[in-house]
Short mmCIF file of C-alpha atoms in Angstrom, two decimals:
data_model
loop_
_atom_site.label_atom_id
_atom_site.label_comp_id
_atom_site.label_asym_id
_atom_site.label_seq_id
_atom_site.Cartn_x
_atom_site.Cartn_y
_atom_site.Cartn_z
CA MET A 422 78.56 5.30 -55.10
CA ILE A 423 79.30 2.22 -53.04
CA SER A 424 77.81 1.71 -49.58
CA THR A 425 80.01 -0.42 -47.37
CA PHE A 426 79.04 -2.50 -44.34
CA GLY A 427 82.20 -4.09 -43.00
CA ASP A 428 83.45 -6.22 -45.88
CA ARG A 429 80.00 -6.28 -47.52
CA PHE A 430 78.87 -3.59 -49.95
CA CYS A 431 76.09 -2.58 -52.35
CA LEU A 432 76.04 -0.09 -55.19
CA ASP A 433 73.41 2.63 -55.11
CA VAL A 434 70.62 2.66 -57.69
CA LEU A 435 72.33 5.31 -59.85
CA THR A 436 75.52 3.25 -60.11
CA LEU A 437 73.77 -0.10 -60.56
CA PRO A 438 73.31 0.00 -64.38
CA ARG A 439 77.08 0.31 -64.96
CA PHE A 440 77.79 -2.76 -62.83
CA GLU A 441 74.81 -4.93 -63.72
CA MET A 442 76.85 -6.97 -66.21
CA ARG A 443 79.23 -7.94 -63.38
CA MET A 444 76.37 -9.28 -61.29
CA LYS A 445 75.25 -12.87 -61.10
CA ASN A 446 71.69 -14.08 -60.76
CA VAL A 447 72.03 -16.79 -58.11
CA ALA A 448 68.31 -17.75 -58.21
CA THR A 449 68.29 -19.25 -61.72
CA PHE A 450 66.97 -22.83 -61.70
CA LYS A 451 66.98 -23.02 -57.88
CA ALA A 452 64.22 -24.74 -55.88
CA VAL A 453 61.14 -22.58 -55.21
CA THR A 454 58.23 -23.27 -52.89
CA MET A 455 55.03 -21.25 -52.60
CA SER A 456 52.33 -20.84 -49.99
CA SER A 457 49.89 -22.35 -52.52
CA GLU A 458 49.73 -23.04 -56.25
CA HIS A 459 47.04 -21.77 -58.62
CA ASN A 460 46.10 -24.09 -61.49
CA PRO A 461 49.05 -26.51 -61.57
CA PRO A 462 51.09 -27.18 -63.64
CA TYR A 463 50.51 -23.93 -65.53
CA HIS A 464 51.67 -21.70 -62.66
CA SER A 465 54.28 -23.91 -61.01
CA PRO A 466 56.95 -22.41 -58.74
CA HIS A 467 59.85 -23.21 -61.08
CA TYR A 468 58.58 -20.72 -63.68
CA SER A 469 59.75 -17.81 -61.52
CA VAL A 470 63.40 -18.89 -61.80
CA ASP A 471 63.53 -20.43 -65.30
CA ASP A 472 65.53 -17.50 -66.74
CA LYS A 473 62.77 -16.69 -69.25
CA VAL A 474 61.17 -13.28 -69.16
CA ALA A 475 59.18 -13.54 -72.39
CA LYS A 476 56.08 -15.41 -71.29
CA ILE A 477 52.80 -16.14 -73.01
CA GLY A 478 49.41 -14.63 -72.09
CA GLN A 479 47.14 -15.24 -69.11
CA ALA A 480 50.15 -15.42 -66.78
CA VAL A 481 50.89 -18.95 -68.05
CA GLU A 482 54.51 -19.85 -67.33
CA CYS A 483 54.49 -17.47 -64.39
CA SER A 484 54.42 -18.64 -60.78
CA HIS A 485 51.02 -17.89 -59.24
CA THR A 486 49.64 -18.54 -55.76
CA LEU A 487 45.99 -18.85 -54.85
CA GLY A 488 44.24 -15.82 -53.40
CA GLN A 489 45.02 -15.92 -49.69
CA LEU A 490 46.25 -13.86 -46.77
CA GLY A 491 50.01 -13.32 -46.94
CA PRO A 492 50.95 -15.31 -50.06
CA TRP A 493 54.68 -16.00 -50.41
CA MET A 494 57.40 -17.56 -52.53
CA LEU A 495 60.61 -19.00 -51.10
CA ILE A 496 63.81 -19.59 -53.08
CA ASP A 497 66.56 -21.89 -51.79
CA LEU A 498 69.81 -20.46 -53.18
CA LYS A 499 71.71 -23.59 -51.94
CA ASN A 500 74.50 -21.39 -50.55
CA VAL A 501 74.70 -18.28 -48.38
CA PHE A 502 75.11 -15.03 -50.32
CA ASP A 503 75.29 -11.31 -49.59
CA VAL A 504 72.33 -10.07 -51.63
CA CYS A 505 72.07 -6.44 -52.70
CA TYR A 506 69.32 -6.52 -55.34
CA VAL A 507 66.20 -8.49 -56.12
CA THR A 508 64.34 -8.03 -59.40
CA LEU A 509 60.69 -9.04 -59.75
CA VAL A 510 59.06 -9.35 -63.19
CA ASN A 511 55.34 -8.81 -62.82
CA ARG A 512 52.66 -10.64 -64.79
CA LEU A 513 52.41 -9.56 -68.43
CA ASP A 514 48.72 -9.96 -69.20
CA GLU A 515 46.57 -7.88 -66.85
CA LEU A 516 45.94 -7.42 -63.13
CA GLY A 517 49.45 -6.09 -62.60
CA GLU A 518 48.19 -3.96 -59.72
CA ARG A 519 48.00 -7.11 -57.56
CA LEU A 520 51.75 -6.79 -56.97
CA ARG A 521 51.85 -4.48 -53.97
CA ASP A 522 52.95 -4.38 -50.34
CA VAL A 523 55.80 -6.82 -51.01
CA SER A 524 58.62 -7.47 -48.58
CA ILE A 525 61.81 -9.38 -49.35
CA ASN A 526 63.68 -11.03 -46.49
CA LEU A 527 66.52 -13.53 -46.25
CA GLY A 528 67.55 -16.17 -43.77
CA GLU A 529 70.00 -19.01 -43.36
CA THR A 530 67.15 -21.43 -42.60
CA ALA A 531 63.81 -21.97 -44.32
CA VAL A 532 61.88 -20.90 -41.21
CA SER A 533 63.44 -17.62 -40.06
CA PHE A 534 64.11 -14.54 -42.21
CA PRO A 535 65.79 -11.90 -40.02
CA GLU A 536 67.70 -10.17 -42.84
CA VAL A 537 65.59 -7.45 -44.45
CA CYS A 538 66.41 -6.67 -48.06
CA GLY A 539 63.63 -4.22 -48.85
CA LYS A 540 60.04 -3.51 -49.73
CA PHE A 541 57.95 -2.56 -52.72
CA THR A 542 54.81 -0.61 -51.87
CA GLY A 543 53.32 -0.47 -55.36
CA PRO A 544 50.92 -1.06 -56.84
CA ALA A 545 52.88 -2.27 -59.86
CA GLU A 546 51.89 -1.85 -63.46
CA THR A 547 51.23 -4.82 -65.71
CA ALA A 548 54.58 -6.10 -67.06
CA GLU A 549 56.52 -3.84 -64.70
CA VAL A 550 60.03 -4.88 -63.74
CA VAL A 551 60.49 -4.01 -60.06
CA HIS A 552 64.04 -3.53 -58.78
CA VAL A 553 64.43 -3.73 -55.01
CA THR A 554 67.77 -2.51 -53.67
CA CYS A 555 68.66 -3.75 -50.22
CA GLU A 556 69.44 -0.89 -47.84
CA ARG A 557 72.46 -2.94 -46.80
CA PRO A 558 73.58 -6.36 -47.99
CA ALA A 559 71.20 -9.04 -46.77
CA ARG A 560 72.90 -12.33 -46.02
CA GLY A 561 71.08 -15.60 -46.44
CA ARG A 562 70.49 -18.86 -48.23
CA TYR A 563 66.71 -18.52 -48.45
CA VAL A 564 64.90 -15.56 -50.04
CA LYS A 565 61.27 -15.01 -49.04
CA ILE A 566 59.01 -12.76 -51.11
CA LEU A 567 55.79 -11.99 -49.26
CA ILE A 568 52.69 -9.88 -49.86
CA ASN A 569 52.00 -8.25 -46.50
CA ASN A 570 48.24 -8.31 -46.13
CA SER A 571 46.01 -9.33 -43.30
CA LEU A 572 42.60 -8.09 -44.39
CA VAL A 573 42.00 -9.26 -47.94
CA ASP A 574 42.98 -12.29 -50.01
CA SER A 575 45.76 -11.62 -52.52
CA ALA A 576 47.53 -13.70 -55.14
CA LEU A 577 51.26 -13.42 -55.76
CA THR A 578 52.12 -13.79 -59.45
CA LEU A 579 55.71 -13.40 -60.66
CA CYS A 580 57.04 -14.27 -64.10
CA GLU A 581 60.69 -14.06 -63.08
CA ILE A 582 62.71 -13.44 -59.93
CA LYS A 583 66.38 -12.47 -60.03
CA VAL A 584 68.53 -12.43 -56.92
CA LEU A 585 71.65 -10.50 -57.86
CA VAL A 586 75.03 -10.60 -56.16
CA ILE A 587 78.21 -8.79 -57.15
CA GLU A 588 80.84 -11.15 -58.47
CA ASN A 589 84.38 -10.56 -57.25
#
């Protein structure tokens, strides 16, 4: 099934696998910033968009923030896109349950993210691949992935992020 919103559309989750090959990951090798960086250079921001899912242990070659309130990662896609799906590859070693209460928003500037893609409540499993389908296409140049917490420090660790758009 296809959901339409004017001239923008997304496929529902049941239809997605048939069309995934026609989708393009527009986040690959784009600039990423994080709210903080744990143990540089081993957990640098660029690891989350390096197009490598097979990582080595201890979350090395995965992007990893420090423990803090509201950790986030921000991807600059360099152009404005209508985003329907965001895929998050969780850490592969242990502590996978840290990925929880995640929101994904988009904006046309690096300071405002009014377009809501979706949320992942979690908690995730270690090595889980989380697919977030936007309820409607979210338009933006910048994608912000945020752990929504205000009471306890959390770290955001992602081994890969894919921002998928449907190619015409």
